[in-house]
Amino acid sequence: MATHSAAEPLWKYQHLAWRAGFGIDRQTLLQWQSKSVKHVVKTLLRQHSSTPTMLQTEEGRQLREQLPSLSRRFLQLTADEKKQLQKLQREGVKNLNLAWLQEMSTTPDFLREKMVLFWHGHFACRVPNVLHNEQMLQVIRENALGNFGTLLVAVSKSPAMLQFLNNQQNRKQHPNENFAREVMELFTMGRGHYTEQDVKEGARAFTGWGFNAAGDFVFRKNLHDDGVKQFLGKTGRFTGDDILQILLEQRATSYHVTEKLYRFLVNDEPDAHQVQILADHFYDSGYDIPALLERIFTSEHFYEPQNIGARIKSPVELMVGMQRMISVTYPNPNIWLLFQRSLEQVLFYPPNVGGWPGGKSWIDSSSLMLRLRLPQVLYAGSVWNIRPKAMPDEIMDEDLQMQPATGSAEEQQRVRDYIMHAIGSRMQATVQWDDYLQQFHDVAEAQLGVEIAQLLFVNTPQHVDMNRLSEYVDHSSRERFIQSLTIQLMSTPEYQVC
């Protein structure tokens, strides 16, 4: 990729803001425009030296206090005690979900959280244990802008991943191939670069990897197969650490990870030539993630027309972007879980080990209707009377366990009762309009429409038919004009892409 260095129009900063974060406010956008894109990118990458504060829940704190007692008498727990423990875990995962969503919506360190969201999908993991989820999220947040090799090893040794991929049961006498297979297929090289024999030999190397009751990684030497293995053309008494290092030596690993990141940051349709250039750079840098991001964000290719407005926002990107633009609070924050379920992306709850497929899968005829309705619900108090699709519920709050449209009449009535009980006839939101309105205090009345469209759309603000939109906008005051026009623009198909 050639390096971008020309004078920069506004839409380039908009493009960067959505791909490196979740959109941008008008004041910051104008500040960015006074500097070169290269300078802005370097600033974004330089501000990530400190270790992020760990996101923890009250339920996690209670469980940590109870751990010594639980470890001693776990097998003697009564049925009621086990039920209470499971409920505490569910509540904890739910609140961790909300805490992270809040962090993404408010942090100035948005590039880190954007990359955490990417790695959360890359290292997809679903376990009903809040302590394991807290720990794995922190591992990812600490390494999201570090070295991929370090991140890979840390995630692979996290109790959440070891539990999810069954490596706690991987023993010399009975090797379990699940962990080794997914590490190769999903986390590193991808399909087509290894054999079934490599999976078997890799599984032997990972025998003995596990975790203790405190959630610490342990190497159980007596369960490890220390015999000679043959893996990807190499021979030795390999351990799990050896296997990960051999995988990092493969250029296929660099290409696989880079292509997934390209789909996330640049375009859902990867350009194989550009991906290869980036993958070579990533490999030669020793898997330095900031170096790869800088190469992407400062390249001319990143700003080419086919990549502008080419990505469909994921549900979390959509919600966080709206929250960062105009903050909304609810007396019952569980409503954010309802939105996630309705739009089919629940944090800590990927559909499978492959994560969310992304791209065009985010939108079908029903989900598009939900997306276009969301601004009306958030900012205008409309009712979210739409039933989420059925999903397994092992980690979700019981209140959000809803049934599919094909359920019985009783089940459907339960859904309606839930909606009325949980969210009422209206959403009862508190919308923080003041900061948003202040952004346009210096804009002339005649320019308001264009300025708002330029702030919200990255691809085609010039195509907005202001005359037609004007028919649906409240002209009773300047304040109401800005509010109603913003809601109308956010309710368009154009706002669904970035």
Short mmCIF file of C-alpha atoms in Angstrom, two decimals, residues 58-368:
data_model
loop_
_atom_site.label_atom_id
_atom_site.label_comp_id
_atom_site.label_asym_id
_atom_site.label_seq_id
_atom_site.Cartn_x
_atom_site.Cartn_y
_atom_site.Cartn_z
CA GLU A 58 -20.44 -7.02 41.99
CA GLU A 59 -21.35 -10.65 41.31
CA GLY A 60 -17.72 -11.39 40.44
CA ARG A 61 -16.59 -9.80 43.71
CA GLN A 62 -19.03 -11.96 45.68
CA LEU A 63 -17.86 -15.10 43.90
CA ARG A 64 -14.21 -14.31 44.54
CA GLU A 65 -14.96 -14.01 48.24
CA GLN A 66 -16.83 -17.32 48.21
CA LEU A 67 -14.23 -19.21 46.15
CA PRO A 68 -12.35 -20.84 49.09
CA SER A 69 -15.59 -22.10 50.58
CA LEU A 70 -17.05 -23.17 47.24
CA SER A 71 -13.88 -25.06 46.32
CA ARG A 72 -13.99 -27.06 49.56
CA ARG A 73 -17.63 -28.06 49.43
CA PHE A 74 -18.64 -27.81 45.76
CA LEU A 75 -19.65 -31.48 45.53
CA GLN A 76 -21.77 -31.10 48.67
CA LEU A 77 -23.77 -28.10 47.46
CA THR A 78 -27.52 -28.56 47.64
CA ALA A 79 -29.72 -28.16 44.59
CA ASP A 80 -30.90 -24.75 45.82
CA GLU A 81 -27.33 -23.59 46.43
CA LYS A 82 -26.33 -24.66 42.92
CA LYS A 83 -29.32 -22.81 41.49
CA GLN A 84 -28.37 -19.65 43.37
CA LEU A 85 -24.78 -19.99 42.19
CA GLN A 86 -25.92 -20.31 38.56
CA LYS A 87 -28.15 -17.26 38.95
CA LEU A 88 -25.24 -15.25 40.37
CA GLN A 89 -23.09 -16.28 37.41
CA ARG A 90 -25.82 -15.28 34.92
CA GLU A 91 -26.31 -11.92 36.60
CA GLY A 92 -22.57 -11.38 36.57
CA VAL A 93 -22.17 -12.09 32.86
CA LYS A 94 -25.15 -9.86 32.10
CA ASN A 95 -23.71 -6.99 34.12
CA LEU A 96 -20.26 -7.48 32.60
CA ASN A 97 -21.94 -7.17 29.21
CA LEU A 98 -23.53 -3.87 30.24
CA ALA A 99 -20.30 -2.59 31.84
CA TRP A 100 -18.32 -3.20 28.66
CA LEU A 101 -21.02 -1.65 26.49
CA GLN A 102 -20.88 1.42 28.75
CA GLU A 103 -17.09 1.52 28.50
CA MET A 104 -17.24 1.41 24.70
CA SER A 105 -19.84 4.18 24.73
CA THR A 106 -17.89 6.60 26.89
CA THR A 107 -14.16 5.93 26.79
CA PRO A 108 -11.76 8.32 25.04
CA ASP A 109 -9.67 5.20 24.35
CA PHE A 110 -12.06 4.09 21.62
CA LEU A 111 -9.44 2.51 19.35
CA ARG A 112 -8.57 0.01 22.08
CA GLU A 113 -12.21 -0.92 22.65
CA LYS A 114 -12.82 -1.20 18.90
CA MET A 115 -9.95 -3.66 18.66
CA VAL A 116 -11.18 -5.50 21.75
CA LEU A 117 -14.49 -5.93 19.95
CA PHE A 118 -12.60 -7.41 17.00
CA TRP A 119 -10.58 -9.83 19.14
CA HIS A 120 -13.75 -10.71 21.09
CA GLY A 121 -15.10 -12.06 17.80
CA HIS A 122 -11.81 -13.61 16.67
CA PHE A 123 -11.32 -15.48 19.96
CA ALA A 124 -15.03 -16.24 20.27
CA CYS A 125 -15.79 -17.85 23.60
CA ARG A 126 -19.01 -18.56 25.49
CA VAL A 127 -18.88 -19.73 29.09
CA PRO A 128 -21.39 -19.17 31.93
CA ASN A 129 -18.70 -18.09 34.40
CA VAL A 130 -18.42 -14.37 35.14
CA LEU A 131 -14.95 -14.63 36.69
CA HIS A 132 -13.57 -16.39 33.62
CA ASN A 133 -15.24 -13.82 31.35
CA GLU A 134 -13.87 -10.90 33.37
CA GLN A 135 -10.39 -12.37 33.19
CA MET A 136 -10.46 -13.10 29.46
CA LEU A 137 -11.86 -9.66 28.64
CA GLN A 138 -9.01 -8.09 30.60
CA VAL A 139 -6.44 -10.26 28.78
CA ILE A 140 -7.81 -9.01 25.49
CA ARG A 141 -8.06 -5.37 26.61
CA GLU A 142 -4.42 -5.41 27.81
CA ASN A 143 -3.13 -6.94 24.57
CA ALA A 144 -5.56 -5.65 21.93
CA LEU A 145 -2.99 -3.09 20.80
CA GLY A 146 0.11 -5.08 21.63
CA ASN A 147 1.68 -8.15 20.06
CA PHE A 148 -0.52 -10.82 18.49
CA GLY A 149 1.76 -13.65 19.65
CA THR A 150 1.49 -12.47 23.26
CA LEU A 151 -2.28 -12.16 22.91
CA LEU A 152 -2.58 -15.64 21.37
CA VAL A 153 -0.66 -17.29 24.21
CA ALA A 154 -2.54 -15.36 26.91
CA VAL A 155 -5.96 -16.19 25.47
CA SER A 156 -4.99 -19.83 24.93
CA LYS A 157 -4.08 -20.12 28.62
CA SER A 158 -7.18 -18.34 29.89
CA PRO A 159 -9.61 -20.52 31.87
CA ALA A 160 -12.49 -19.29 29.72
CA MET A 161 -10.98 -20.60 26.48
CA LEU A 162 -9.63 -23.79 28.07
CA GLN A 163 -13.10 -24.50 29.44
CA PHE A 164 -14.95 -23.57 26.25
CA LEU A 165 -12.75 -25.79 24.06
CA ASN A 166 -12.67 -28.70 26.52
CA ASN A 167 -8.94 -28.71 27.16
CA GLN A 168 -9.52 -29.32 30.85
CA GLN A 169 -10.39 -32.85 29.68
CA ASN A 170 -7.37 -33.17 27.36
CA ARG A 171 -5.20 -35.84 28.93
CA LYS A 172 -2.38 -38.11 27.84
CA GLN A 173 -4.54 -41.22 28.08
CA HIS A 174 -7.51 -39.59 26.27
CA PRO A 175 -6.44 -36.66 24.02
CA ASN A 176 -9.22 -34.18 23.20
CA GLU A 177 -8.64 -32.56 19.81
CA ASN A 178 -11.11 -29.69 20.12
CA PHE A 179 -8.72 -27.08 21.49
CA ALA A 180 -5.89 -27.87 19.07
CA ARG A 181 -8.26 -27.93 16.07
CA GLU A 182 -9.83 -24.54 16.80
CA VAL A 183 -6.49 -22.90 17.58
CA MET A 184 -5.31 -23.85 14.10
CA GLU A 185 -8.55 -23.37 12.18
CA LEU A 186 -9.86 -20.17 13.75
CA PHE A 187 -7.14 -18.41 15.73
CA THR A 188 -4.05 -18.89 13.54
CA MET A 189 -3.60 -20.48 10.10
CA GLY A 190 -7.14 -21.22 8.96
CA ARG A 191 -8.37 -24.26 7.07
CA GLY A 192 -6.27 -25.89 4.38
CA HIS A 193 -2.89 -25.38 6.00
CA TYR A 194 -2.72 -28.41 8.28
CA THR A 195 -3.62 -32.10 8.27
CA GLU A 196 -5.71 -34.22 10.58
CA GLN A 197 -2.45 -35.71 11.83
CA ASP A 198 -1.26 -32.21 12.78
CA VAL A 199 -4.46 -31.81 14.82
CA LYS A 200 -3.81 -35.08 16.63
CA GLU A 201 -0.18 -34.24 17.32
CA GLY A 202 -1.11 -30.73 18.45
CA ALA A 203 -3.72 -32.14 20.81
CA ARG A 204 -1.04 -34.36 22.37
CA ALA A 205 1.11 -31.28 22.97
CA PHE A 206 -1.73 -29.44 24.73
CA THR A 207 -2.44 -32.34 27.12
CA GLY A 208 -2.08 -31.21 30.70
CA TRP A 209 -3.09 -27.60 30.03
CA GLY A 210 -5.82 -26.60 32.46
CA PHE A 211 -6.81 -24.22 35.25
CA ASN A 212 -7.40 -24.42 38.98
CA ALA A 213 -10.36 -23.29 41.09
CA ALA A 214 -8.87 -19.79 41.40
CA GLY A 215 -8.85 -19.43 37.61
CA ASP A 216 -5.06 -19.67 37.24
CA PHE A 217 -3.48 -21.56 34.37
CA VAL A 218 -1.84 -24.79 35.48
CA PHE A 219 0.36 -27.28 33.66
CA ARG A 220 -0.52 -30.72 34.97
CA LYS A 221 2.68 -32.57 34.21
CA ASN A 222 1.29 -36.00 35.07
CA LEU A 223 -1.45 -35.54 32.44
CA HIS A 224 0.91 -34.33 29.70
CA ASP A 225 2.10 -36.50 26.84
CA ASP A 226 5.82 -35.77 26.73
CA GLY A 227 6.51 -38.11 23.85
CA VAL A 228 7.91 -37.13 20.44
CA LYS A 229 5.45 -35.39 18.11
CA GLN A 230 5.55 -34.51 14.43
CA PHE A 231 3.84 -31.19 13.76
CA LEU A 232 3.85 -29.16 10.53
CA GLY A 233 7.01 -30.90 9.35
CA LYS A 234 8.87 -30.52 12.63
CA THR A 235 9.76 -33.23 15.15
CA GLY A 236 10.27 -32.88 18.90
CA ARG A 237 8.86 -33.34 22.37
CA PHE A 238 6.61 -30.36 21.86
CA THR A 239 4.56 -28.66 24.56
CA GLY A 240 1.57 -26.41 23.98
CA ASP A 241 3.83 -23.35 24.02
CA ASP A 242 5.99 -24.94 21.31
CA ILE A 243 2.93 -25.55 19.15
CA LEU A 244 1.81 -21.92 19.41
CA GLN A 245 5.28 -20.70 18.47
CA ILE A 246 5.40 -23.02 15.45
CA LEU A 247 1.99 -21.69 14.38
CA LEU A 248 3.26 -18.12 14.68
CA GLU A 249 6.18 -19.03 12.42
CA GLN A 250 3.72 -19.85 9.61
CA ARG A 251 3.00 -17.01 7.19
CA ALA A 252 -0.46 -18.50 6.79
CA THR A 253 -1.18 -17.33 10.35
CA SER A 254 -0.31 -13.76 9.48
CA TYR A 255 -2.49 -13.89 6.34
CA HIS A 256 -5.47 -15.44 8.13
CA VAL A 257 -5.47 -12.88 10.96
CA THR A 258 -4.82 -9.97 8.61
CA GLU A 259 -7.65 -10.96 6.30
CA LYS A 260 -10.10 -11.08 9.20
CA LEU A 261 -8.90 -7.68 10.39
CA TYR A 262 -9.17 -6.32 6.84
CA ARG A 263 -12.81 -7.43 6.72
CA PHE A 264 -13.40 -5.70 10.06
CA LEU A 265 -11.63 -2.42 9.30
CA VAL A 266 -11.52 -1.99 5.54
CA ASN A 267 -14.03 -3.98 3.50
CA ASP A 268 -16.11 -7.13 3.89
CA GLU A 269 -14.86 -8.14 0.43
CA PRO A 270 -11.08 -8.53 0.88
CA ASP A 271 -8.65 -7.45 -1.81
CA ALA A 272 -6.25 -10.41 -1.86
CA HIS A 273 -3.33 -8.32 -3.14
CA GLN A 274 -3.71 -5.68 -0.44
CA VAL A 275 -4.21 -8.32 2.25
CA GLN A 276 -1.01 -10.07 1.18
CA ILE A 277 0.97 -6.81 1.43
CA LEU A 278 -0.43 -6.13 4.88
CA ALA A 279 0.10 -9.73 6.02
CA ASP A 280 3.76 -9.62 4.96
CA HIS A 281 4.17 -6.36 6.89
CA PHE A 282 2.48 -7.89 9.94
CA TYR A 283 4.68 -10.99 9.81
CA ASP A 284 7.90 -9.04 9.30
CA SER A 285 7.02 -6.74 12.23
CA GLY A 286 6.83 -9.75 14.55
CA TYR A 287 3.02 -9.49 14.72
CA ASP A 288 3.04 -5.90 15.99
CA ILE A 289 -0.63 -4.89 15.98
CA PRO A 290 -0.15 -1.07 16.14
CA ALA A 291 2.26 -1.28 13.19
CA LEU A 292 -0.37 -3.11 11.17
CA LEU A 293 -3.08 -0.61 12.12
CA GLU A 294 -0.89 2.34 11.19
CA ARG A 295 -0.15 0.75 7.83
CA ILE A 296 -3.87 0.28 7.19
CA PHE A 297 -5.11 3.67 8.38
CA THR A 298 -2.45 5.70 6.55
CA SER A 299 -2.64 3.84 3.23
CA GLU A 300 -4.24 5.31 0.11
CA HIS A 301 -6.12 2.04 -0.38
CA PHE A 302 -8.00 2.55 2.91
CA TYR A 303 -9.54 5.77 1.54
CA GLU A 304 -10.37 4.52 -1.95
CA PRO A 305 -14.06 4.93 -2.97
CA GLN A 306 -14.89 1.22 -2.86
CA ASN A 307 -14.03 1.15 0.87
CA ILE A 308 -16.05 4.21 1.91
CA GLY A 309 -19.40 3.32 3.44
CA ALA A 310 -18.75 -0.27 2.42
CA ARG A 311 -19.21 -1.97 5.79
CA ILE A 312 -22.49 -2.71 7.51
CA LYS A 313 -22.23 -1.65 11.14
CA SER A 314 -22.53 -4.55 13.52
CA PRO A 315 -25.36 -4.18 16.06
CA VAL A 316 -22.87 -3.27 18.79
CA GLU A 317 -21.14 -0.73 16.54
CA LEU A 318 -24.54 0.76 15.70
CA MET A 319 -25.68 1.07 19.31
CA VAL A 320 -22.35 2.33 20.65
CA GLY A 321 -22.07 4.85 17.82
CA MET A 322 -25.49 6.25 18.66
CA GLN A 323 -24.71 6.30 22.37
CA ARG A 324 -21.47 8.16 21.79
CA MET A 325 -23.29 10.71 19.65
CA ILE A 326 -26.32 11.22 21.94
CA SER A 327 -26.30 9.48 25.31
CA VAL A 328 -29.43 7.66 26.50
CA THR A 329 -30.01 6.15 29.93
CA TYR A 330 -32.77 3.81 31.10
CA PRO A 331 -34.05 3.06 34.61
CA ASN A 332 -33.79 -0.59 33.56
CA PRO A 333 -30.41 -1.01 31.75
CA ASN A 334 -31.40 -4.57 30.80
CA ILE A 335 -33.09 -2.96 27.83
CA TRP A 336 -29.66 -2.88 26.18
CA LEU A 337 -29.63 -6.67 26.39
CA LEU A 338 -33.03 -6.74 24.72
CA PHE A 339 -31.67 -4.60 21.88
CA GLN A 340 -28.63 -6.87 21.53
CA ARG A 341 -30.82 -9.95 21.35
CA SER A 342 -33.22 -8.36 18.91
CA LEU A 343 -30.36 -7.33 16.62
CA GLU A 344 -28.58 -10.69 17.16
CA GLN A 345 -25.25 -9.70 18.67
CA VAL A 346 -25.04 -10.32 22.41
CA LEU A 347 -21.60 -9.65 23.91
CA PHE A 348 -20.02 -12.76 25.51
CA TYR A 349 -22.57 -14.83 23.61
CA PRO A 350 -21.25 -15.57 20.10
CA PRO A 351 -23.34 -18.04 18.09
CA ASN A 352 -20.46 -20.54 18.00
CA VAL A 353 -16.66 -20.78 18.23
CA GLY A 354 -16.42 -19.14 14.79
CA GLY A 355 -17.87 -15.91 16.17
CA TRP A 356 -20.34 -13.64 14.37
CA PRO A 357 -20.11 -13.98 10.58
CA GLY A 358 -20.59 -10.22 10.09
CA GLY A 359 -20.92 -8.51 6.72
CA LYS A 360 -24.25 -8.85 4.95
CA SER A 361 -25.42 -11.36 7.54
CA TRP A 362 -26.15 -8.47 9.89
CA ILE A 363 -29.10 -7.39 7.78
CA ASP A 364 -32.12 -9.22 6.51
CA SER A 365 -35.67 -7.99 5.95
CA SER A 366 -36.60 -8.18 9.65
CA SER A 367 -33.33 -6.91 11.16
CA LEU A 368 -33.32 -3.91 8.81
#
